[in-house]
Coordinates of N, CA, C and O in Angstrom, one line a residue:
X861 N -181.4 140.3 -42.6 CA -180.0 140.1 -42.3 C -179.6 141.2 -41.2 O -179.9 142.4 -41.3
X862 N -178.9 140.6 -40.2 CA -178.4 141.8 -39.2 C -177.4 142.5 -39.6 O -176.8 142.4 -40.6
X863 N -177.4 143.4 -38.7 CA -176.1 144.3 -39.3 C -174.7 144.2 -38.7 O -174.7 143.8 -37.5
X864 N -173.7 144.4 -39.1 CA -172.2 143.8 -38.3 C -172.4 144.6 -37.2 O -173.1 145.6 -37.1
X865 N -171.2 143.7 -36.2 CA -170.9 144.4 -34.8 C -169.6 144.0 -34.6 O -169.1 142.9 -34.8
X866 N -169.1 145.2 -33.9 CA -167.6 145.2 -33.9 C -167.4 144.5 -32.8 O -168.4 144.5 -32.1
X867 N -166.2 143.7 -32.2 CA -165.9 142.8 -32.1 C -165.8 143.9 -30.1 O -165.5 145.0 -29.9
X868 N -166.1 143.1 -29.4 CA -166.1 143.9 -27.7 C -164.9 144.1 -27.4 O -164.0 143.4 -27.7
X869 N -164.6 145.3 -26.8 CA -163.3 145.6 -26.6 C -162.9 145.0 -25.4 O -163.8 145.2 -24.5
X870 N -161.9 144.3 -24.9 CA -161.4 143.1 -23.9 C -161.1 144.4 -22.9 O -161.7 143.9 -21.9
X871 N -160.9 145.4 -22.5 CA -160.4 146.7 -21.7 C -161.8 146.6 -20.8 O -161.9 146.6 -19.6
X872 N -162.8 146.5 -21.7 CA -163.7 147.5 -21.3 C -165.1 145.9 -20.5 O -166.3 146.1 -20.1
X873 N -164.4 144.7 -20.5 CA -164.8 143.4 -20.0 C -165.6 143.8 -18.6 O -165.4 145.0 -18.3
X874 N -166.0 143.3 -18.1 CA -166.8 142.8 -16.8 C -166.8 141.6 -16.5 O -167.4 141.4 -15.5
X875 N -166.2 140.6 -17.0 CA -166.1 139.7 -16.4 C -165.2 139.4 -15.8 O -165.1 138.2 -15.7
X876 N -164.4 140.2 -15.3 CA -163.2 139.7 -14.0 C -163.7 140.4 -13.1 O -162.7 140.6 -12.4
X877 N -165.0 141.1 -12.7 CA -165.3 142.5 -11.9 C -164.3 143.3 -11.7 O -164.2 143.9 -10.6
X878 N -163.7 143.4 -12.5 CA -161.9 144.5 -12.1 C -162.7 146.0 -12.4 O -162.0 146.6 -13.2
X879 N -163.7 146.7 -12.3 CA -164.2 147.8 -12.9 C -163.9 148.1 -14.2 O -163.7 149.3 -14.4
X880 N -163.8 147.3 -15.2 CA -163.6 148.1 -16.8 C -162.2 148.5 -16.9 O -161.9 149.3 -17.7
X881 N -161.4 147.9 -16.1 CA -159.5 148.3 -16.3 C -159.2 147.5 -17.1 O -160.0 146.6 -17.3
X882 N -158.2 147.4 -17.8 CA -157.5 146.3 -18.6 C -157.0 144.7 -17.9 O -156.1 144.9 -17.0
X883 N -157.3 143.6 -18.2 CA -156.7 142.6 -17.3 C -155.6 142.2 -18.1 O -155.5 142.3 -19.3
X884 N -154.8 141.7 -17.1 CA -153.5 141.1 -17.8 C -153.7 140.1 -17.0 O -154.4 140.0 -16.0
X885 N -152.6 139.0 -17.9 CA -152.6 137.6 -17.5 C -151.0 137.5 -17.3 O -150.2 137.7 -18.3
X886 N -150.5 137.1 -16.1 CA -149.7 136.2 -15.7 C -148.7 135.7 -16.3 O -149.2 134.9 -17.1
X887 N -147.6 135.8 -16.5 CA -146.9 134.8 -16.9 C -147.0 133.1 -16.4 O -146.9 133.0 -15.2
X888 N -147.0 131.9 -17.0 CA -147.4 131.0 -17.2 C -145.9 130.7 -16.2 O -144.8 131.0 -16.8
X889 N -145.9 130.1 -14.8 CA -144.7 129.2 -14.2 C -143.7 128.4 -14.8 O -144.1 127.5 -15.5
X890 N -142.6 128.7 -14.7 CA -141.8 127.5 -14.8 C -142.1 126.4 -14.6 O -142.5 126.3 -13.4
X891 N -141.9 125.0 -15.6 CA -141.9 124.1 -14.9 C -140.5 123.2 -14.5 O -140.6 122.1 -14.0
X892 N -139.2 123.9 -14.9 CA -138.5 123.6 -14.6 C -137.3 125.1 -14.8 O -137.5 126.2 -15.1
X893 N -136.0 124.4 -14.4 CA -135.2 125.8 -14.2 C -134.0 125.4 -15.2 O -133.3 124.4 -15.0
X894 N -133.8 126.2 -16.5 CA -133.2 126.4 -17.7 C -131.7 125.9 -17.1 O -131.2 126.5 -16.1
X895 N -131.2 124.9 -17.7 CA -129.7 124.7 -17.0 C -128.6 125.8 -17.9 O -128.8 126.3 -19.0
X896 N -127.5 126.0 -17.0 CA -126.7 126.9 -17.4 C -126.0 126.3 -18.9 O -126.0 125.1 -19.3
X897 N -125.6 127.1 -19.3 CA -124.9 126.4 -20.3 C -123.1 126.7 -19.7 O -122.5 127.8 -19.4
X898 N -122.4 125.1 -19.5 CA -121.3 125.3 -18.8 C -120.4 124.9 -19.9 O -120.7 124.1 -20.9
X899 N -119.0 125.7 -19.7 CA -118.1 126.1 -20.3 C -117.5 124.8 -20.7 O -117.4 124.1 -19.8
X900 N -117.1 124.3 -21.9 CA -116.7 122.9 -21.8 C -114.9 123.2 -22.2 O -114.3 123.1 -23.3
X901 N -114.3 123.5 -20.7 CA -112.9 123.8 -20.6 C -111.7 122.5 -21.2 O -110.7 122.6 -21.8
X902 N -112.3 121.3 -20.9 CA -111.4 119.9 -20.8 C -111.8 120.0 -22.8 O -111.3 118.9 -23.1
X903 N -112.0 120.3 -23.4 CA -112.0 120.1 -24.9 C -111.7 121.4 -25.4 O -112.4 122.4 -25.4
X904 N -110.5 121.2 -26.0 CA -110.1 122.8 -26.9 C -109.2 122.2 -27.8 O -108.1 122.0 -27.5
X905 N -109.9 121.8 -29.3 CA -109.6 121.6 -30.1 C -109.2 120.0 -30.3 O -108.8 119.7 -31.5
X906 N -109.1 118.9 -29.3 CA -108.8 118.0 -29.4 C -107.4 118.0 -28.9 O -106.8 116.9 -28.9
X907 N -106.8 118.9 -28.4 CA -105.4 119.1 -27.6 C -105.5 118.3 -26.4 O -104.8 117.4 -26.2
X908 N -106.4 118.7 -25.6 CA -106.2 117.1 -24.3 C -106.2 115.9 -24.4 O -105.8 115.2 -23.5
X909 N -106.6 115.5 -25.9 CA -105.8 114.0 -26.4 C -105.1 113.5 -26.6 O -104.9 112.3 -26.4
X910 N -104.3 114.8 -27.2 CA -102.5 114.1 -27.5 C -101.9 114.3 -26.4 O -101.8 115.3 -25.9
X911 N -101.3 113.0 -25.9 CA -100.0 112.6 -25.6 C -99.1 112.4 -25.9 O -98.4 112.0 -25.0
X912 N -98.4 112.4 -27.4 CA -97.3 113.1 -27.7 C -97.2 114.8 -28.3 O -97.7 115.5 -29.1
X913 N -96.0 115.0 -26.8 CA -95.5 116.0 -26.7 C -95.0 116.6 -28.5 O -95.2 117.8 -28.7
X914 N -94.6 115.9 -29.2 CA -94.5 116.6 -30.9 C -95.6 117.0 -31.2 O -95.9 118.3 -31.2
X915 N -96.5 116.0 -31.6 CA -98.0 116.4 -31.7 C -98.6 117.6 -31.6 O -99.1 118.4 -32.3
X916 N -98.4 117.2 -30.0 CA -99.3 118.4 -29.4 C -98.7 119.8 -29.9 O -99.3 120.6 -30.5
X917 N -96.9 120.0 -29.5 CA -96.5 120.9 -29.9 C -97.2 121.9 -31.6 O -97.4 123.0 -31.9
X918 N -97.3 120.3 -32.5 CA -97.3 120.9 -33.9 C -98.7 121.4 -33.9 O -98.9 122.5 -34.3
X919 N -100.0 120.4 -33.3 CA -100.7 121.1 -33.7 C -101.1 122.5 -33.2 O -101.7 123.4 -33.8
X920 N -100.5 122.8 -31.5 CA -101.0 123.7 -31.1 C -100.6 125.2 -31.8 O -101.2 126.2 -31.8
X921 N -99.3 124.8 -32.3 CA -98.8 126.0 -33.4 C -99.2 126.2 -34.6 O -99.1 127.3 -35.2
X922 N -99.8 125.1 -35.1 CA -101.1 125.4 -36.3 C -102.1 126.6 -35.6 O -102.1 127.8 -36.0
X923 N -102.8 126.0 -34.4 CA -104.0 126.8 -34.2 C -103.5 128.5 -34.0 O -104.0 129.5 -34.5
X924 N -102.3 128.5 -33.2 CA -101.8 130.1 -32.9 C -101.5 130.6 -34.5 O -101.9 131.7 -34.7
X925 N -100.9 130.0 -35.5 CA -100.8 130.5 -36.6 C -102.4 130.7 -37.6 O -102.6 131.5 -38.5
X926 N -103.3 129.7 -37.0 CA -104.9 129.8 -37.4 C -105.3 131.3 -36.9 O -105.8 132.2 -37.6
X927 N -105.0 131.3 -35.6 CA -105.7 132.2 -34.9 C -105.2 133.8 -35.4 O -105.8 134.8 -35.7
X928 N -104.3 133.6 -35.4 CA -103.5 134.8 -35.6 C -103.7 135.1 -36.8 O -103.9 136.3 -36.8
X929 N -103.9 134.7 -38.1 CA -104.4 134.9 -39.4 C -105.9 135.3 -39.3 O -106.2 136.3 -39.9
X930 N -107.2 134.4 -38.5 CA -108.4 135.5 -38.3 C -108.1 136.4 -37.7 O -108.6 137.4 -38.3
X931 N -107.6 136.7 -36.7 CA -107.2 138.2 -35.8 C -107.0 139.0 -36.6 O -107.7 140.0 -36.6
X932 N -105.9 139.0 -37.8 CA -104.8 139.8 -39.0 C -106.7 140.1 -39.8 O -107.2 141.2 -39.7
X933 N -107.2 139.1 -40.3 CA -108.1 139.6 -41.4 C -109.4 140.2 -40.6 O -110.2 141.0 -41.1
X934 N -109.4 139.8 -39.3 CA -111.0 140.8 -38.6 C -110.4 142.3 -38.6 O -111.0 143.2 -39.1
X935 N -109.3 142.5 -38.0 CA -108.6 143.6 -38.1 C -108.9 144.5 -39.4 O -109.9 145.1 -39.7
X936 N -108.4 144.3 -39.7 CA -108.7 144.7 -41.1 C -110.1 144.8 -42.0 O -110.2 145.5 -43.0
X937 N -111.3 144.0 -41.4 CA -112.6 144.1 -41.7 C -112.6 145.2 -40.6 O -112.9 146.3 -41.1
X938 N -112.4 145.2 -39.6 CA -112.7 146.5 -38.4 C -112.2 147.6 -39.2 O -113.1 148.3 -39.6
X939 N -110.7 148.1 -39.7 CA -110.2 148.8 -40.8 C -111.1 149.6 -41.9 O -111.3 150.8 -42.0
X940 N -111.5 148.7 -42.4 CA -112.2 149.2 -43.6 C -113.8 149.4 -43.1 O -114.4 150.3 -43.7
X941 N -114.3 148.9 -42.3 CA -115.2 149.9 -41.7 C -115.6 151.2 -41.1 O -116.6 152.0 -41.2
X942 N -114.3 151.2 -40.4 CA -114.1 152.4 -39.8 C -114.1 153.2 -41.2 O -114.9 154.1 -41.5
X943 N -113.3 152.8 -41.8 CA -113.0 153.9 -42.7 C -114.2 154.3 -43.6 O -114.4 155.4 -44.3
X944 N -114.9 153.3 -43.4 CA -116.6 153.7 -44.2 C -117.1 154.4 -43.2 O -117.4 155.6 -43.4
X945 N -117.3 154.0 -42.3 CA -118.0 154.9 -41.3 C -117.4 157.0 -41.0 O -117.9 158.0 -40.6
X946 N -116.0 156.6 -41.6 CA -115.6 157.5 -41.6 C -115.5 159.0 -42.8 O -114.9 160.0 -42.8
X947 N -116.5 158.0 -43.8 CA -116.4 159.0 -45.0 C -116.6 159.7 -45.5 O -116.9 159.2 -46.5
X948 N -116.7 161.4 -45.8 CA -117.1 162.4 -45.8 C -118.1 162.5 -46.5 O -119.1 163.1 -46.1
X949 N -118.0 161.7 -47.8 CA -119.2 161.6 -48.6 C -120.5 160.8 -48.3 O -121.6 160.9 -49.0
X950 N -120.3 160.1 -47.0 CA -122.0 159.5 -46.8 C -122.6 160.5 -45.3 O -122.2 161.2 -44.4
X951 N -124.0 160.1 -46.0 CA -124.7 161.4 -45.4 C -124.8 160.9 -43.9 O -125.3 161.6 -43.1
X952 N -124.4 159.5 -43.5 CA -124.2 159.5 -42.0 C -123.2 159.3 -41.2 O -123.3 158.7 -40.1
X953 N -121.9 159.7 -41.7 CA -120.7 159.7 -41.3 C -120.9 159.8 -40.0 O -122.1 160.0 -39.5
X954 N -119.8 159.6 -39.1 CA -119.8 159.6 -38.2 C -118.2 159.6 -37.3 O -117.3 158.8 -37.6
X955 N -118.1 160.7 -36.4 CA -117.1 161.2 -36.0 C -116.0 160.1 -35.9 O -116.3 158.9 -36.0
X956 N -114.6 160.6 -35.6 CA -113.8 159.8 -34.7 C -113.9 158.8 -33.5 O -113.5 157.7 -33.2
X957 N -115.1 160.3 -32.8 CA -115.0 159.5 -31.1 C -115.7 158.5 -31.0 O -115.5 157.7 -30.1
X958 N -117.2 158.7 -32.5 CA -118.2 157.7 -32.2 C -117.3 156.2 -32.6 O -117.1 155.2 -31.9
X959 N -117.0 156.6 -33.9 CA -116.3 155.2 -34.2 C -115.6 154.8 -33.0 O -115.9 153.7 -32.5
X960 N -114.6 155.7 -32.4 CA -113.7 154.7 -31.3 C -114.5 154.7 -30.2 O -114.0 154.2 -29.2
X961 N -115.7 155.1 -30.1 CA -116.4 154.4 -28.9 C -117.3 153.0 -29.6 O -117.7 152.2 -28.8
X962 N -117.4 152.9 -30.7 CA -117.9 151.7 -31.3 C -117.0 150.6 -31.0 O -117.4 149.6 -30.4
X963 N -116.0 150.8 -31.3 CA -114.7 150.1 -31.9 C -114.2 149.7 -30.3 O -113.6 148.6 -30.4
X964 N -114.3 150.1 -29.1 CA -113.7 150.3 -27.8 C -111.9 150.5 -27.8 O -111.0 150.0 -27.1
X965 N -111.8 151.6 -29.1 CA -110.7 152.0 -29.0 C -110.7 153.6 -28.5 O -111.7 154.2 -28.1
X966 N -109.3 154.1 -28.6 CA -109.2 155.1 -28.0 C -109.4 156.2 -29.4 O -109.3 155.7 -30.5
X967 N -109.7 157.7 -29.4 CA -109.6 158.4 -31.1 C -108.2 158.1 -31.3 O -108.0 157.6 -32.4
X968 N -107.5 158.2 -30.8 CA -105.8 157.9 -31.9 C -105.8 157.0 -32.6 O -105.4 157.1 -33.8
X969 N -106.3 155.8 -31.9 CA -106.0 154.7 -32.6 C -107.2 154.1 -33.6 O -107.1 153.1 -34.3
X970 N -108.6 155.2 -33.6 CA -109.7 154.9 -34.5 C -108.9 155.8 -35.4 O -108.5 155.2 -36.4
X971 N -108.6 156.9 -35.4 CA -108.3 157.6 -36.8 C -107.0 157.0 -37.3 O -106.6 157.5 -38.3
X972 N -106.1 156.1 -36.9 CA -105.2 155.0 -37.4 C -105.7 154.1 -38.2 O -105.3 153.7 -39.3
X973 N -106.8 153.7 -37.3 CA -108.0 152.4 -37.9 C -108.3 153.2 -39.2 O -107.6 152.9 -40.1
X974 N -109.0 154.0 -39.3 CA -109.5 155.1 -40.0 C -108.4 155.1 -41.3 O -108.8 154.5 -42.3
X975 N -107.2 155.6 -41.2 CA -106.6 155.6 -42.1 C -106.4 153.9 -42.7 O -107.1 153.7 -43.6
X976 N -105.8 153.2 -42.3 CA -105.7 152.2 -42.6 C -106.6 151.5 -43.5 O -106.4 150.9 -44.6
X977 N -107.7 151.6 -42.7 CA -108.7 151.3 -43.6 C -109.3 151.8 -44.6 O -110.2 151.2 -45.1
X978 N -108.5 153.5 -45.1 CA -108.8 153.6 -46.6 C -107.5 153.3 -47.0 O -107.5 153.3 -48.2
X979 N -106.6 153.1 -46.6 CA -105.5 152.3 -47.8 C -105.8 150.6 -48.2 O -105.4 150.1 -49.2
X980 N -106.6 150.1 -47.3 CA -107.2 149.0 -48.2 C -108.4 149.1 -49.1 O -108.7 148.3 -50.0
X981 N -109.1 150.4 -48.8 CA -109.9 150.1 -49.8 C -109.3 151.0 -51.1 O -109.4 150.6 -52.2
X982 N -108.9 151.8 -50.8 CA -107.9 152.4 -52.0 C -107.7 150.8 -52.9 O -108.5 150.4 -53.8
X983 N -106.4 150.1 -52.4 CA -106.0 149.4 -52.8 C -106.5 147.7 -53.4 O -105.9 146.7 -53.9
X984 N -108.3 148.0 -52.9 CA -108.8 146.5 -53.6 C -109.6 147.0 -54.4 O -110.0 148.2 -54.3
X985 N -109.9 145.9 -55.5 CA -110.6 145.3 -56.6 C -111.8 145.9 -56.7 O -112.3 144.8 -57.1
X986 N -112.6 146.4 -56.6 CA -114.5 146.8 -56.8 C -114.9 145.5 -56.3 O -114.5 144.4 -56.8
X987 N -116.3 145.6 -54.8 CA -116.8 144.1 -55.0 C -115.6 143.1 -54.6 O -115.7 142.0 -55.1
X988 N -114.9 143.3 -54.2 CA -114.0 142.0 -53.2 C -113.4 142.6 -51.9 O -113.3 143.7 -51.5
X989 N -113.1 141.6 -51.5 CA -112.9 142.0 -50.2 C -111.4 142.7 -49.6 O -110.5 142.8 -50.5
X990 N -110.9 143.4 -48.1 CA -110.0 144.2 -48.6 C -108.9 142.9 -48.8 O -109.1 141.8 -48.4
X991 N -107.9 143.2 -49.5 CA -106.8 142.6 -49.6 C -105.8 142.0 -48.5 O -105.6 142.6 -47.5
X992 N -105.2 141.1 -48.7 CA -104.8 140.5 -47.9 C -103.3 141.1 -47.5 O -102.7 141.5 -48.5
X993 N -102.6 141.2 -46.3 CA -101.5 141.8 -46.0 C -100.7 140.8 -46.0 O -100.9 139.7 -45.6
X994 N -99.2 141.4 -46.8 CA -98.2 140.4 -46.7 C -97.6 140.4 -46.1 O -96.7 139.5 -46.0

């Protein structure tokens, strides 16, 4: 029985006559060119359908009242992060400035964030999420 042999190291090849350098291979050509992904402006929510002006009015005031309600509750997930991030008791707290350079707020308005967001968590349940503002 022979004895094992370790496997040739590809560096140390002669078969490309490169003197024993490492070869690299190429990236493999495009065979074609990735299309953009284009902005699909003419569809926002099915609003360029309605032609009644009621309609349109009602639902478009659904969505601002939609939107405005995720804005109110991301806020507030931003809130209560900061304010974790901001906790004395974890061993990687992290300053004001970092948070408001996370956050692309200014420090006033992170240590606002900051507060704010320990009055929701003050104020929720263990394990749920912060509370909702009335």
């Amino acid at each position: 029985m022979s004895e094992p042999h370790s496997a040739p190291d590809p560096s140390r090849s002669s078969a490309g006559g490169s003197g024993g350098g490492p070869r690299y291979r190429r990236p493999a050509p495009l065979l074609f060119e990735p299309s953009d992904a284009a902005p699909d402006d003419e569809h926002f929510f099915g609003l360029e359908s309605l032609t009644d002006p009621n309609e349109l009015l009602d639902r478009s005031t659904e969505l601002v009242h939609a939107f405005r309600a995720a804005a109110d509750r991301a806020q507030e997930y931003q809130a209560s992060a900061a304010a974790q991030l901001a906790d004395p008791q974890r061993f990687d707290k992290l300053p004001d400035a970092a948070i408001a350079d996370r956050g692309g707020w200014t420090e006033e308005y992170a240590r606002k964030m900051i507060e704010f967001g320990q009055d929701l968590l003050r104020n929720r349940v263990p394990g749920t999420q912060p509370p909702p503002q009335g």
